[in-house]
Amino acid sequence: MNQRFIEHDLPLAEISEASAREKNIRHGHPSTLHIWWARRPLAASRATTLAALLDDPGPHEPEERRELKDLIKEIAPWEAVKNGNSAAIERAQELVEEQYEEPPKVLDPFAGGGSIPLEALRLGAETYASDYNPVAVFIEKATLEWPQKFGVEVELPEEADDDGFSMGGKKVNLLAYLVEKWANKILEEAREEIGQFYPTETGEGLVGKRDVDSNQEGWTPVGYLWARTIPCQNPTCGATIPLIRQYWLSKKDDKEIAYRPVVDPDAEVIDFELLAGDELQKAMDDGFDPKDGSVSRANASCPVCGQVTEAEQVRQLGRDGQMGERLVAVVLHHPEEIGKKYRLATEADRQAFADAKTHLDEKLDDWPYLESPLPDEEVPVMSGTFNAPIYGLDRWKKLFNPRQQLALVTFTEAIKEKEGSIRSDCEKLLDRAGVVADPEVLKKAVSGNLAILISRLADKNAALTPWNPYGEKFDHVFTRQALPMIWDYGEINPFSGVNGDWTSNRDWVLRYIGKNDWKARSNVSAKANSATDLPYKDGAVDAVITDPPYYNSVPYADLSDFFYVWLKRAIGEHFPGLFSTPTAPKTEEAVEMAGWDPDRYAHKDQDFFESKLGKSFQEMNRVLKPGGIATIVYAHKTTEGWETMLNGLVDAGFVVTGSWPLHTERKARLRSAQSAALASSIYMVCRKTEREELGFWNDIQPQIKERVEEKLQQFWEADVIRGGDFFISAIGPGMEAYSRYDRVETYSGEEITVRDLLQYIRSVATDFLVHRLLRNGSAESVDKEGQFYLTYRWTFRDSRVEYDDALRIAKAEGVDLERLADADTFIKKTRKYIYVHGPQDRDEIDEVHNMVDAAQLACRMWEQGRKDDIGPMLAKHGYNQSPSFWQFCQAIAECLPEGNKEKQWLEGMLMGKNKYQEAEAAGGDGEVSGQVEIDFDDGEQS
């Protein structure tokens, strides 16, 4: 069995850099087509897929190895694919063709947004993408299938079509041409019907950076700013409170505009005034702060009487139907002017909205289709994720105000009405252009892309869309993987001609199609399937490359319902295999949900998830060819998560043959690494090979240690690993020897479990780390408390962490964490968290028990100006002449970020190192007490 290149080497730094940079890429990237959560970077997917498909030339061919590694570096950056496939991609395709008699079959059973299948297809593989979630599969079809089938160049006929539309023999992308044509026709029909509810106006009364002619016509609303309202709960006050988190309209350095509540206490009415320039500055000088709104953490303050309605009562008012909304301001632009202008809402604005609602009611009364156009399906309450329903927004339609509903319904209706015409147009164009294809399939592709415009519009035009005063723009609903409550929200004009409207969403879709019309060398298929029951024969695929879900990290199905309920109404009848249920299927979704929604998901606990994950690994093993390879991407930070995943792999019959940590976060995030969160994803490489029945722990321990240290040295030299990622990255190498056996035992017959293995790997990695941080100094001469402290600071810096995370480091160093916490040392423990205090955080250090105490006491003496006491104190405890102590202090300083107080104190103290080394020990009657050792076996002091 030939070794694959991914089992030998990867250019980690280059792939990580390209993956982190990719999050700033826009035009043509799949993420700009349709939202999906937790996508894999294309760069990492592309590079690791090629490395998994191609054989390692072997140690006897060093030049070929170097060339292959260089090629992987070349194909990783976005520039290799942003304008079609580069020469490097074509060379990669040729190598794949040379190695395989027919295109290799690559499967991703958790395909999600389609990043991994897209790159497998790009490299020439016959690609199979599947997912349990129908919205994911729909996105995969738009990402993978349709641009490949119909993104072909055709020459349009000279004569105009039945609608008088002609481009005079011009060569165009077939799919892009049809999507643009019908998106434009739908836009014009929708504008004709409902454009009146977004009236244009003159420049009179508009406020912005520059003055404009008040008589200038053609100012178009970009959108409208709304505030939710509740009645004040003070029985003596009759005010209606506008719930506003902040009052900024524009917060740019050269353009600050805000609005301020104006209270009439007698009438108990709250109006607003617009402030800019000197007026705004004067108001701020008088105490007005636009960042302080009327609601904070769901507690609402009445501007009239000052009474605070507490959060729970605000929620109850929402559930009781007493939460309303108020139109506050309008954002406008002009096609011939630069920048946005603002004004307060008027009675005319409110009337236009009321007219829109009347039109919606009439449209609903005359709706010709079976299913209601407004999604009345329930929005679940999910702790920490979906909190909008606890305020009464418990149906999907309630996440949109009536004019937003009208816009979405009107565009949806237009797509449905045009299906026959689109079908006819597809048939005629295919015939005239001489393209052999099924017009029905092409029609589905066109309609599907039009439905994506509905999805995009919903995400930008919901009553959960915040206004961003720093960018002067409307953000979108899913700024994070949740549906949080938004107090003051933005409503977009879908005809405005600026970002977020129908035309801008159309252009994002067209850019994706245009950037991904390269001709694939093989076929692709996207299907709705469970990863626990794959519809493929045994030994059918050459490679499985996938990114499975991680416990409760993302509630995919519930999030996707935001789009599902609209897609089902727009094009569901043409995709019955995807949109036949009221909402996205959830019962068998491999996600742990019991903690989020115990009422609905009591059965979806940790055991449920682990069972599903294990079965999916078994299916992957079943469909993989005997000589095939599997790459599993994993990023869970807990040892328990890794234990489950590794047990699942081993139980499924896989042997781990390699692993690689790749950064997937932005560069700023990589450099900070100040928490227990992971910046890396671990790519675990597995083989479907026969295992030996029994291995002995004493025999394989040296193999594990050697392999872990070898790979950690490689990662260290590549400078790609920081913090908690370092320990996680050691797991794969440690698994290689262990997973070759069905069972590992001690000579006395005790089984060594994956949990035992993980603790041993952590101890090896910790020892490796301490040696490197001490610059290969003697780690043994640093006491165990010092080793723990150094490892913690490098891993988590000065962040608090959950107890179990700290406990694993403590066990690896042989430190009793509970005793340290109880002995009033640098460790502070709460029920859930561990705090490792620096010298600035501790009370007086009366006794020196260990190297950490000595270093921190020296820092405090330096900071207090007692520099003459530092040398004698260190000499008394035997540290002033200890090279390891000074290496320890230097290493701690280098672990901490710039600006950190402990770092500053250490660096200041270290400047006097030579003087302190010359000092003699302080006398027994001095201020510094003698060293007291704690025997952690019985807790007694000696």
Short mmCIF file of N, CA, C and O in Angstrom, two decimals, residues 395-448:
data_model
loop_
_atom_site.label_atom_id
_atom_site.label_comp_id
_atom_site.label_asym_id
_atom_site.label_seq_id
_atom_site.Cartn_x
_atom_site.Cartn_y
_atom_site.Cartn_z
N ARG A 395 -43.06 32.68 15.78
CA ARG A 395 -43.35 32.13 14.46
C ARG A 395 -42.40 32.78 13.46
O ARG A 395 -42.08 33.97 13.58
N TRP A 396 -41.99 32.02 12.45
CA TRP A 396 -40.99 32.57 11.53
C TRP A 396 -41.48 33.84 10.86
O TRP A 396 -40.71 34.77 10.62
N LYS A 397 -42.76 33.92 10.58
CA LYS A 397 -43.28 35.13 9.92
C LYS A 397 -43.16 36.36 10.82
O LYS A 397 -43.08 37.49 10.33
N LYS A 398 -43.13 36.15 12.14
CA LYS A 398 -43.04 37.29 13.06
C LYS A 398 -41.64 37.91 13.08
O LYS A 398 -41.45 38.97 13.69
N LEU A 399 -40.69 37.26 12.44
CA LEU A 399 -39.35 37.83 12.37
C LEU A 399 -39.25 38.88 11.27
O LEU A 399 -38.17 39.41 11.00
N PHE A 400 -40.39 39.18 10.64
CA PHE A 400 -40.44 40.16 9.54
C PHE A 400 -41.65 41.07 9.77
O PHE A 400 -42.74 40.59 10.10
N ASN A 401 -41.46 42.37 9.58
CA ASN A 401 -42.61 43.26 9.72
C ASN A 401 -43.48 43.17 8.46
O ASN A 401 -43.07 42.56 7.45
N PRO A 402 -44.67 43.73 8.44
CA PRO A 402 -45.59 43.52 7.30
C PRO A 402 -45.02 43.94 5.95
O PRO A 402 -45.26 43.28 4.94
N ARG A 403 -44.26 45.04 5.89
CA ARG A 403 -43.72 45.45 4.58
C ARG A 403 -42.59 44.51 4.15
O ARG A 403 -42.43 44.22 2.96
N GLN A 404 -41.81 44.01 5.11
CA GLN A 404 -40.80 43.00 4.78
C GLN A 404 -41.47 41.72 4.29
O GLN A 404 -41.02 41.09 3.33
N GLN A 405 -42.55 41.33 4.96
CA GLN A 405 -43.31 40.17 4.52
C GLN A 405 -43.83 40.37 3.09
O GLN A 405 -43.74 39.47 2.25
N LEU A 406 -44.34 41.56 2.83
CA LEU A 406 -44.88 41.85 1.50
C LEU A 406 -43.80 41.71 0.43
O LEU A 406 -44.05 41.12 -0.64
N ALA A 407 -42.62 42.22 0.70
CA ALA A 407 -41.53 42.13 -0.28
C ALA A 407 -41.18 40.67 -0.55
O ALA A 407 -41.07 40.25 -1.72
N LEU A 408 -41.02 39.89 0.49
CA LEU A 408 -40.64 38.49 0.30
C LEU A 408 -41.74 37.70 -0.40
O LEU A 408 -41.47 36.87 -1.28
N VAL A 409 -42.99 37.95 -0.03
CA VAL A 409 -44.10 37.25 -0.66
C VAL A 409 -44.22 37.63 -2.13
O VAL A 409 -44.47 36.79 -3.00
N THR A 410 -44.02 38.90 -2.44
CA THR A 410 -44.14 39.36 -3.82
C THR A 410 -43.06 38.73 -4.70
O THR A 410 -43.35 38.26 -5.81
N PHE A 411 -41.83 38.72 -4.24
CA PHE A 411 -40.76 38.09 -5.02
C PHE A 411 -40.98 36.58 -5.12
O PHE A 411 -40.72 35.98 -6.17
N THR A 412 -41.43 35.96 -4.05
CA THR A 412 -41.72 34.53 -4.08
C THR A 412 -42.81 34.22 -5.10
O THR A 412 -42.69 33.27 -5.90
N GLU A 413 -43.87 35.01 -5.08
CA GLU A 413 -44.96 34.80 -6.02
C GLU A 413 -44.48 34.96 -7.47
O GLU A 413 -44.87 34.19 -8.36
N ALA A 414 -43.63 35.94 -7.70
CA ALA A 414 -43.13 36.17 -9.06
C ALA A 414 -42.33 34.98 -9.57
O ALA A 414 -42.44 34.60 -10.74
N ILE A 415 -41.52 34.38 -8.70
CA ILE A 415 -40.76 33.19 -9.12
C ILE A 415 -41.71 32.06 -9.48
O ILE A 415 -41.53 31.38 -10.51
N LYS A 416 -42.72 31.86 -8.65
CA LYS A 416 -43.67 30.78 -8.91
C LYS A 416 -44.44 31.03 -10.21
O LYS A 416 -44.66 30.11 -11.01
N GLU A 417 -44.84 32.27 -10.44
CA GLU A 417 -45.61 32.59 -11.64
C GLU A 417 -44.77 32.45 -12.91
O GLU A 417 -45.30 32.16 -13.98
N LYS A 418 -43.48 32.62 -12.80
CA LYS A 418 -42.62 32.62 -13.98
C LYS A 418 -42.09 31.23 -14.33
O LYS A 418 -41.35 31.09 -15.31
N GLU A 419 -42.43 30.22 -13.57
CA GLU A 419 -41.83 28.91 -13.79
C GLU A 419 -42.07 28.39 -15.20
O GLU A 419 -41.17 27.86 -15.85
N GLY A 420 -43.30 28.52 -15.68
CA GLY A 420 -43.60 28.05 -17.03
C GLY A 420 -42.82 28.81 -18.08
O GLY A 420 -42.28 28.21 -19.03
N SER A 421 -42.75 30.11 -17.93
CA SER A 421 -42.01 30.93 -18.89
C SER A 421 -40.51 30.63 -18.84
O SER A 421 -39.84 30.60 -19.88
N ILE A 422 -39.99 30.42 -17.63
CA ILE A 422 -38.57 30.08 -17.50
C ILE A 422 -38.29 28.74 -18.19
O ILE A 422 -37.30 28.59 -18.91
N ARG A 423 -39.20 27.78 -17.99
CA ARG A 423 -39.05 26.46 -18.63
C ARG A 423 -39.04 26.60 -20.14
O ARG A 423 -38.19 26.01 -20.83
N SER A 424 -39.95 27.38 -20.69
CA SER A 424 -40.01 27.59 -22.13
C SER A 424 -38.76 28.29 -22.64
O SER A 424 -38.21 27.93 -23.69
N ASP A 425 -38.30 29.28 -21.89
CA ASP A 425 -37.10 30.02 -22.27
C ASP A 425 -35.88 29.09 -22.29
O ASP A 425 -35.04 29.17 -23.20
N CYS A 426 -35.77 28.23 -21.29
CA CYS A 426 -34.65 27.28 -21.23
C CYS A 426 -34.66 26.36 -22.45
O CYS A 426 -33.61 26.12 -23.07
N GLU A 427 -35.84 25.87 -22.80
CA GLU A 427 -35.95 24.95 -23.92
C GLU A 427 -35.54 25.64 -25.23
O GLU A 427 -34.78 25.08 -26.02
N LYS A 428 -36.04 26.85 -25.45
CA LYS A 428 -35.73 27.57 -26.68
C LYS A 428 -34.25 27.91 -26.77
O LYS A 428 -33.62 27.76 -27.82
N LEU A 429 -33.68 28.37 -25.66
CA LEU A 429 -32.28 28.79 -25.68
C LEU A 429 -31.35 27.60 -25.88
O LEU A 429 -30.36 27.69 -26.62
N LEU A 430 -31.65 26.48 -25.22
CA LEU A 430 -30.84 25.28 -25.42
C LEU A 430 -30.88 24.85 -26.88
O LEU A 430 -29.86 24.47 -27.46
N ASP A 431 -32.08 24.91 -27.46
CA ASP A 431 -32.25 24.48 -28.85
C ASP A 431 -31.48 25.41 -29.80
O ASP A 431 -30.77 24.96 -30.68
N ARG A 432 -31.65 26.72 -29.61
CA ARG A 432 -30.99 27.68 -30.49
C ARG A 432 -29.48 27.65 -30.35
O ARG A 432 -28.75 27.87 -31.31
N ALA A 433 -29.01 27.41 -29.12
CA ALA A 433 -27.57 27.40 -28.89
C ALA A 433 -26.95 26.05 -29.19
O ALA A 433 -25.71 25.91 -29.14
N GLY A 434 -27.77 25.04 -29.48
CA GLY A 434 -27.24 23.72 -29.80
C GLY A 434 -26.64 23.00 -28.62
O GLY A 434 -25.72 22.19 -28.78
N VAL A 435 -27.15 23.27 -27.43
CA VAL A 435 -26.65 22.62 -26.21
C VAL A 435 -27.57 21.46 -25.87
O VAL A 435 -28.79 21.62 -25.79
N VAL A 436 -26.97 20.27 -25.68
CA VAL A 436 -27.75 19.09 -25.32
C VAL A 436 -27.87 19.03 -23.80
O VAL A 436 -26.90 18.78 -23.09
N ALA A 437 -29.06 19.32 -23.29
CA ALA A 437 -29.31 19.29 -21.85
C ALA A 437 -30.80 19.23 -21.63
O ALA A 437 -31.60 19.58 -22.51
N ASP A 438 -31.18 18.78 -20.45
CA ASP A 438 -32.59 18.68 -20.10
C ASP A 438 -33.09 20.06 -19.69
O ASP A 438 -32.62 20.62 -18.69
N PRO A 439 -34.03 20.64 -20.44
CA PRO A 439 -34.52 21.99 -20.07
C PRO A 439 -35.18 22.04 -18.71
O PRO A 439 -35.16 23.09 -18.05
N GLU A 440 -35.75 20.93 -18.26
CA GLU A 440 -36.39 20.92 -16.94
C GLU A 440 -35.34 21.07 -15.85
O GLU A 440 -35.55 21.79 -14.86
N VAL A 441 -34.20 20.40 -16.02
CA VAL A 441 -33.12 20.51 -15.03
C VAL A 441 -32.55 21.92 -15.05
O VAL A 441 -32.24 22.50 -14.01
N LEU A 442 -32.40 22.49 -16.26
CA LEU A 442 -31.91 23.86 -16.36
C LEU A 442 -32.89 24.82 -15.69
O LEU A 442 -32.49 25.77 -15.00
N LYS A 443 -34.19 24.61 -15.89
CA LYS A 443 -35.19 25.47 -15.25
C LYS A 443 -35.06 25.41 -13.73
O LYS A 443 -35.15 26.45 -13.04
N LYS A 444 -34.83 24.21 -13.19
CA LYS A 444 -34.66 24.09 -11.74
C LYS A 444 -33.43 24.86 -11.27
O LYS A 444 -33.44 25.47 -10.20
N ALA A 445 -32.38 24.82 -12.07
CA ALA A 445 -31.17 25.55 -11.70
C ALA A 445 -31.41 27.05 -11.70
O ALA A 445 -30.96 27.77 -10.80
N VAL A 446 -32.14 27.54 -12.71
CA VAL A 446 -32.44 28.97 -12.76
C VAL A 446 -33.35 29.36 -11.61
O VAL A 446 -33.09 30.33 -10.88
N SER A 447 -34.44 28.62 -11.43
CA SER A 447 -35.37 28.93 -10.34
C SER A 447 -34.69 28.79 -8.98
O SER A 447 -34.96 29.56 -8.06
N GLY A 448 -33.82 27.79 -8.85
CA GLY A 448 -33.10 27.61 -7.59
C GLY A 448 -32.23 28.81 -7.26
O GLY A 448 -32.18 29.27 -6.12
#
